[in-house]
Amino acid sequence: MSLKLPTYKDVEAAAARIEGYTHRTPVMTSRTANELCGAELFFKCENFQRMGAFKFRGAMNALLQFTEEQKAAGVIAFSSGNHAQAIALAAQRLSIKATIIMPEDAPTAKVAATRGYGATVISYNRYTEDREQIGRQLAEQHGYTLIPPYDHPHILAGQGTAAKELFEQAGSLDVLFVCLGGGGLLSGSALAARHFDPACKVYGVEPAAGNDGQQSFRRGEIVRIETPKTIADGAQTQFLGEYTFPIIRDNVDDILTATDDQLIDAMHFFAERMKMVVEPTGCLSFAAARAMQSELQGKRVGIIVSGGNVDINRYAQLLSSHSARSSLNDR
């Protein structure tokens, strides 16, 4: 039986549903960024969303559709950090018990925030254990409702509201760059882009070390990889979803990649020039745009900055590595 894929109407319904719970995040511009790329860039700053990332949109949209029985039993999710925090906070707002499965090497700040929102955290080894299997087993044992981080119609529809807002705030766009992990943000954003501006080119951007999305897009089928080793912890996914892939295949123009060094350079730019803390995963879109500047001349470009949840000590280390590298290059 074929899946019933979400459409833009679902994104529109999600926007109405989550209004009042989520922030309508700002769209920022930077003269320096415009000069670097020879284009007009519009940054949709989801690092200023509640709990620090776009993930709260999908989590709120999903939990607001729970039945009374589901609310009483509780929710379970698996995540490296942002979906974990999003489900935990959404559950707290709606008085739902939350259990979150997080990798042992998840950023300390993300684990602390998830617990701070009242969720129970269960750790696992992301390189040797299957988080989905753990989640399914616990859901069956306790009657929890499992809400995956991206491959769920309510999740991806909720994530698409970020791009919906961007088009409403910035107007027509020639190009849209979207961070890519499992595809919830990209698929939802692509639905919004096709509604507002059918001619807008939509690019997903994932870590170069984990280009399963790019391989899948090229082959026309879902490609699975080993857990990638990259500083973009929010995009350490191994494959796209059954819901997200078909939407990406049919509505996205291409999948691009960014190296860890490019992500650190983008983090440094955001901190120094725009006074923003952006996590490595949140830098994927801008890193790709900088690499494509020759093709963006004179265009109106949307950049979705997906989040700002990064451990402050790790953040300092990454920025220091950029400074050290720049110093060596200047010699």
mmCIF file of C-alpha atoms in Angstrom, residues 14-254:
data_model
loop_
_atom_site.group_PDB
_atom_site.id
_atom_site.type_symbol
_atom_site.label_atom_id
_atom_site.label_comp_id
_atom_site.label_asym_id
_atom_site.label_seq_id
_atom_site.Cartn_x
_atom_site.Cartn_y
_atom_site.Cartn_z
ATOM 1 C CA ALA A 14 0.268 22.850 10.807
ATOM 2 C CA ALA A 15 0.974 26.595 10.779
ATOM 3 C CA ALA A 16 -2.520 27.328 12.079
ATOM 4 C CA ARG A 17 -2.273 24.550 14.666
ATOM 5 C CA ILE A 18 1.063 25.586 16.198
ATOM 6 C CA GLU A 19 0.434 29.326 16.146
ATOM 7 C CA GLY A 20 0.787 30.661 19.667
ATOM 8 C CA TYR A 21 3.075 27.811 20.682
ATOM 9 C CA THR A 22 6.020 28.556 18.371
ATOM 10 C CA HIS A 23 7.950 31.736 17.611
ATOM 11 C CA ARG A 24 7.655 33.409 14.223
ATOM 12 C CA THR A 25 11.430 33.625 13.961
ATOM 13 C CA PRO A 26 13.164 36.630 12.418
ATOM 14 C CA VAL A 27 14.599 36.849 8.915
ATOM 15 C CA MET A 28 17.965 38.571 9.068
ATOM 16 C CA THR A 29 20.197 40.046 6.390
ATOM 17 C CA SER A 30 23.907 40.818 6.232
ATOM 18 C CA ARG A 31 25.518 43.327 3.883
ATOM 19 C CA THR A 32 28.806 41.438 4.207
ATOM 20 C CA ALA A 33 27.159 38.118 3.296
ATOM 21 C CA ASN A 34 25.480 39.770 0.316
ATOM 22 C CA GLU A 35 28.826 41.109 -0.890
ATOM 23 C CA LEU A 36 30.495 37.707 -0.409
ATOM 24 C CA CYS A 37 27.887 35.929 -2.517
ATOM 25 C CA GLY A 38 26.997 38.738 -4.926
ATOM 26 C CA ALA A 39 23.358 38.096 -4.041
ATOM 27 C CA GLU A 40 20.654 39.179 -1.620
ATOM 28 C CA LEU A 41 20.557 36.646 1.217
ATOM 29 C CA PHE A 42 17.687 36.166 3.653
ATOM 30 C CA PHE A 43 18.527 34.122 6.763
ATOM 31 C CA LYS A 44 15.551 32.408 8.438
ATOM 32 C CA CYS A 45 16.877 32.206 11.993
ATOM 33 C CA GLU A 46 15.470 29.067 13.562
ATOM 34 C CA ASN A 47 18.263 29.274 16.141
ATOM 35 C CA PHE A 48 15.859 31.728 17.803
ATOM 36 C CA GLN A 49 13.002 29.231 17.837
ATOM 37 C CA ARG A 50 11.788 27.818 21.175
ATOM 38 C CA MET A 51 14.376 25.280 22.437
ATOM 39 C CA GLY A 52 16.775 26.670 19.838
ATOM 40 C CA ALA A 53 15.821 24.866 16.624
ATOM 41 C CA PHE A 54 13.150 24.332 13.961
ATOM 42 C CA LYS A 55 12.395 20.908 15.450
ATOM 43 C CA PHE A 56 9.907 22.404 17.903
ATOM 44 C CA ARG A 57 7.553 23.129 14.995
ATOM 45 C CA GLY A 58 7.161 19.480 13.998
ATOM 46 C CA ALA A 59 7.103 18.216 17.565
ATOM 47 C CA MET A 60 4.324 20.615 18.544
ATOM 48 C CA ASN A 61 2.332 19.787 15.415
ATOM 49 C CA ALA A 62 2.587 16.060 16.138
ATOM 50 C CA LEU A 63 1.743 16.167 19.848
ATOM 51 C CA LEU A 64 -1.174 18.552 19.360
ATOM 52 C CA GLN A 65 -2.809 15.775 17.316
ATOM 53 C CA PHE A 66 -2.525 13.119 20.039
ATOM 54 C CA THR A 67 -5.714 11.487 21.266
ATOM 55 C CA GLU A 68 -6.513 11.552 24.979
ATOM 56 C CA GLU A 69 -5.342 7.926 25.200
ATOM 57 C CA GLN A 70 -1.998 8.783 23.606
ATOM 58 C CA LYS A 71 -1.550 11.748 25.928
ATOM 59 C CA ALA A 72 -2.212 9.568 28.955
ATOM 60 C CA ALA A 73 0.272 6.874 27.857
ATOM 61 C CA GLY A 74 3.119 9.219 26.873
ATOM 62 C CA VAL A 75 5.452 9.825 23.949
ATOM 63 C CA ILE A 76 8.825 8.306 23.079
ATOM 64 C CA ALA A 77 11.374 9.617 20.587
ATOM 65 C CA PHE A 78 14.983 9.037 19.530
ATOM 66 C CA SER A 79 17.325 11.878 18.668
ATOM 67 C CA SER A 80 20.886 13.199 18.862
ATOM 68 C CA GLY A 81 19.570 16.350 20.440
ATOM 69 C CA ASN A 82 17.244 18.832 18.789
ATOM 70 C CA HIS A 83 14.269 16.525 18.200
ATOM 71 C CA ALA A 84 14.850 15.256 21.732
ATOM 72 C CA GLN A 85 14.563 18.749 23.167
ATOM 73 C CA ALA A 86 11.633 19.590 20.907
ATOM 74 C CA ILE A 87 9.566 16.570 21.947
ATOM 75 C CA ALA A 88 10.513 17.109 25.600
ATOM 76 C CA LEU A 89 9.426 20.756 25.566
ATOM 77 C CA ALA A 90 6.260 20.122 23.542
ATOM 78 C CA ALA A 91 5.346 17.298 25.927
ATOM 79 C CA GLN A 92 5.972 19.546 28.914
ATOM 80 C CA ARG A 93 3.709 22.236 27.449
ATOM 81 C CA LEU A 94 0.932 19.671 26.958
ATOM 82 C CA SER A 95 1.504 17.738 30.219
ATOM 83 C CA ILE A 96 2.525 14.535 28.409
ATOM 84 C CA LYS A 97 5.156 12.134 29.791
ATOM 85 C CA ALA A 98 8.201 11.998 27.475
ATOM 86 C CA THR A 99 10.944 9.376 27.156
ATOM 87 C CA ILE A 100 13.877 10.186 24.871
ATOM 88 C CA ILE A 101 16.549 7.828 23.500
ATOM 89 C CA MET A 102 19.799 9.759 22.973
ATOM 90 C CA PRO A 103 23.284 8.655 21.872
ATOM 91 C CA GLU A 104 25.989 8.447 24.538
ATOM 92 C CA ASP A 105 28.040 11.054 22.660
ATOM 93 C CA ALA A 106 25.200 13.553 22.232
ATOM 94 C CA PRO A 107 26.217 17.148 23.070
ATOM 95 C CA THR A 108 26.105 17.639 26.829
ATOM 96 C CA ALA A 109 24.050 20.821 26.504
ATOM 97 C CA LYS A 110 21.375 19.020 24.482
ATOM 98 C CA VAL A 111 21.112 16.167 26.974
ATOM 99 C CA ALA A 112 20.907 18.617 29.881
ATOM 100 C CA ALA A 113 18.224 20.668 28.141
ATOM 101 C CA THR A 114 16.170 17.551 27.342
ATOM 102 C CA ARG A 115 16.248 16.493 30.986
ATOM 103 C CA GLY A 116 15.555 20.084 31.997
ATOM 104 C CA TYR A 117 12.289 19.977 30.057
ATOM 105 C CA GLY A 118 11.241 17.021 32.217
ATOM 106 C CA ALA A 119 11.943 14.088 29.896
ATOM 107 C CA THR A 120 13.458 10.755 30.903
ATOM 108 C CA VAL A 121 16.657 10.167 28.876
ATOM 109 C CA ILE A 122 17.847 6.677 27.897
ATOM 110 C CA SER A 123 21.364 6.444 26.426
ATOM 111 C CA TYR A 124 22.583 4.161 23.634
ATOM 112 C CA ASN A 125 25.675 3.691 21.448
ATOM 113 C CA ARG A 126 24.902 5.210 18.035
ATOM 114 C CA TYR A 127 27.627 3.148 16.331
ATOM 115 C CA THR A 128 26.627 -0.300 17.656
ATOM 116 C CA GLU A 129 22.950 -0.105 18.637
ATOM 117 C CA ASP A 130 19.760 0.530 16.649
ATOM 118 C CA ARG A 131 17.844 3.440 18.153
ATOM 119 C CA GLU A 132 14.716 2.654 16.143
ATOM 120 C CA GLN A 133 14.604 -0.896 17.480
ATOM 121 C CA ILE A 134 15.055 0.370 21.052
ATOM 122 C CA GLY A 135 12.261 2.889 20.502
ATOM 123 C CA ARG A 136 9.852 0.320 19.054
ATOM 124 C CA GLN A 137 10.493 -2.122 21.893
ATOM 125 C CA LEU A 138 9.877 0.472 24.597
ATOM 126 C CA ALA A 139 6.792 1.771 22.805
ATOM 127 C CA GLU A 140 5.329 -1.752 22.719
ATOM 128 C CA GLN A 141 6.208 -2.449 26.351
ATOM 129 C CA HIS A 142 4.750 0.766 27.780
ATOM 130 C CA GLY A 143 2.131 1.841 25.237
ATOM 131 C CA TYR A 144 4.044 4.994 24.288
ATOM 132 C CA THR A 145 3.470 6.669 20.921
ATOM 133 C CA LEU A 146 6.730 6.736 18.957
ATOM 134 C CA ILE A 147 7.388 10.014 17.122
ATOM 135 C CA PRO A 148 10.467 9.696 14.890
ATOM 136 C CA PRO A 149 12.692 12.735 14.234
ATOM 137 C CA TYR A 150 11.812 13.199 10.581
ATOM 138 C CA ASP A 151 9.929 10.371 8.868
ATOM 139 C CA HIS A 152 6.427 11.269 10.018
ATOM 140 C CA PRO A 153 3.761 13.274 8.142
ATOM 141 C CA HIS A 154 2.983 15.542 11.117
ATOM 142 C CA ILE A 155 6.669 16.200 11.753
ATOM 143 C CA LEU A 156 7.574 17.177 8.200
ATOM 144 C CA ALA A 157 4.441 19.304 7.792
ATOM 145 C CA GLY A 158 5.350 21.179 10.952
ATOM 146 C CA GLN A 159 8.943 21.710 9.805
ATOM 147 C CA GLY A 160 7.689 23.141 6.518
ATOM 148 C CA THR A 161 6.158 26.080 8.386
ATOM 149 C CA ALA A 162 9.656 27.585 8.725
ATOM 150 C CA ALA A 163 9.941 27.968 4.943
ATOM 151 C CA LYS A 164 6.312 29.112 4.735
ATOM 152 C CA GLU A 165 7.160 31.959 7.093
ATOM 153 C CA LEU A 166 10.339 32.773 5.171
ATOM 154 C CA PHE A 167 8.438 33.267 1.917
ATOM 155 C CA GLU A 168 5.824 35.366 3.709
ATOM 156 C CA GLN A 169 8.505 37.527 5.324
ATOM 157 C CA ALA A 170 11.053 37.847 2.507
ATOM 158 C CA GLY A 171 8.856 37.586 -0.570
ATOM 159 C CA SER A 172 9.824 35.849 -3.802
ATOM 160 C CA LEU A 173 13.059 33.818 -3.810
ATOM 161 C CA ASP A 174 15.159 32.513 -6.683
ATOM 162 C CA VAL A 175 17.001 29.924 -4.576
ATOM 163 C CA LEU A 176 16.398 28.230 -1.224
ATOM 164 C CA PHE A 177 19.078 26.342 0.720
ATOM 165 C CA VAL A 178 17.894 23.925 3.427
ATOM 166 C CA CYS A 179 19.896 21.805 5.894
ATOM 167 C CA LEU A 180 19.444 18.075 5.349
ATOM 168 C CA GLY A 181 19.629 15.198 7.835
ATOM 169 C CA GLY A 182 16.704 12.816 7.549
ATOM 170 C CA GLY A 183 14.754 15.175 5.327
ATOM 171 C CA GLY A 184 11.915 16.477 7.509
ATOM 172 C CA LEU A 185 12.914 20.133 7.146
ATOM 173 C CA LEU A 186 13.854 19.782 3.472
ATOM 174 C CA SER A 187 10.711 17.941 2.398
ATOM 175 C CA GLY A 188 8.416 20.329 4.285
ATOM 176 C CA SER A 189 10.318 23.343 2.968
ATOM 177 C CA ALA A 190 10.156 22.023 -0.592
ATOM 178 C CA LEU A 191 6.360 21.775 -0.339
ATOM 179 C CA ALA A 192 6.221 25.392 0.830
ATOM 180 C CA ALA A 193 8.608 26.557 -1.908
ATOM 181 C CA ARG A 194 6.604 24.889 -4.665
ATOM 182 C CA HIS A 195 3.460 26.596 -3.353
ATOM 183 C CA PHE A 196 4.886 30.113 -3.028
ATOM 184 C CA ASP A 197 7.427 30.162 -5.843
ATOM 185 C CA PRO A 198 7.342 27.155 -8.216
ATOM 186 C CA ALA A 199 10.398 28.420 -10.118
ATOM 187 C CA CYS A 200 12.520 28.716 -6.956
ATOM 188 C CA LYS A 201 15.463 26.299 -7.001
ATOM 189 C CA VAL A 202 15.534 24.228 -3.819
ATOM 190 C CA TYR A 203 18.803 22.701 -2.595
ATOM 191 C CA GLY A 204 19.267 20.349 0.334
ATOM 192 C CA VAL A 205 22.671 20.468 2.032
ATOM 193 C CA GLU A 206 24.164 17.645 4.087
ATOM 194 C CA PRO A 207 27.623 16.870 5.528
ATOM 195 C CA ALA A 208 30.168 15.680 2.968
ATOM 196 C CA ALA A 209 31.022 12.812 5.338
ATOM 197 C CA GLY A 210 27.434 11.549 5.206
ATOM 198 C CA ASN A 211 25.996 12.141 1.743
ATOM 199 C CA ASP A 212 23.308 9.453 1.797
ATOM 200 C CA GLY A 213 20.744 12.021 0.643
ATOM 201 C CA GLN A 214 22.850 13.017 -2.334
ATOM 202 C CA GLN A 215 23.394 9.373 -3.284
ATOM 203 C CA SER A 216 19.687 8.648 -2.885
ATOM 204 C CA PHE A 217 18.741 11.646 -5.010
ATOM 205 C CA ARG A 218 21.131 10.589 -7.793
ATOM 206 C CA ARG A 219 20.001 6.938 -7.789
ATOM 207 C CA GLY A 220 16.307 7.545 -7.315
ATOM 208 C CA GLU A 221 16.108 5.208 -4.330
ATOM 209 C CA ILE A 222 16.930 5.371 -0.618
ATOM 210 C CA VAL A 223 20.616 4.661 0.040
ATOM 211 C CA ARG A 224 21.744 3.625 3.530
ATOM 212 C CA ILE A 225 25.179 4.422 4.930
ATOM 213 C CA GLU A 226 27.118 3.921 8.162
ATOM 214 C CA THR A 227 26.711 6.631 10.802
ATOM 215 C CA PRO A 228 28.833 9.496 9.441
ATOM 216 C CA LYS A 229 31.542 11.120 11.558
ATOM 217 C CA THR A 230 31.000 14.856 11.282
ATOM 218 C CA ILE A 231 30.701 17.856 13.593
ATOM 219 C CA ALA A 232 27.156 18.311 12.220
ATOM 220 C CA ASP A 233 25.654 16.022 14.875
ATOM 221 C CA GLY A 234 22.089 16.943 13.863
ATOM 222 C CA ALA A 235 22.724 15.459 10.414
ATOM 223 C CA GLN A 236 24.394 12.182 11.376
ATOM 224 C CA THR A 237 21.521 10.256 9.829
ATOM 225 C CA GLN A 238 22.045 7.077 7.837
ATOM 226 C CA PHE A 239 19.161 7.310 5.371
ATOM 227 C CA LEU A 240 16.198 9.397 4.252
ATOM 228 C CA GLY A 241 12.653 8.458 5.232
ATOM 229 C CA GLU A 242 9.828 6.701 3.414
ATOM 230 C CA TYR A 243 7.819 9.932 3.644
ATOM 231 C CA THR A 244 10.624 12.430 3.143
ATOM 232 C CA PHE A 245 12.436 10.836 0.188
ATOM 233 C CA PRO A 246 9.595 10.874 -2.387
ATOM 234 C CA ILE A 247 8.856 14.528 -1.635
ATOM 235 C CA ILE A 248 12.545 15.413 -1.929
ATOM 236 C CA ARG A 249 12.912 13.392 -5.141
ATOM 237 C CA ASP A 250 9.969 15.161 -6.771
ATOM 238 C CA ASN A 251 10.388 18.715 -5.451
ATOM 239 C CA VAL A 252 14.096 19.384 -4.848
ATOM 240 C CA ASP A 253 16.537 20.476 -7.549
ATOM 241 C CA ASP A 254 19.705 18.962 -6.093
#
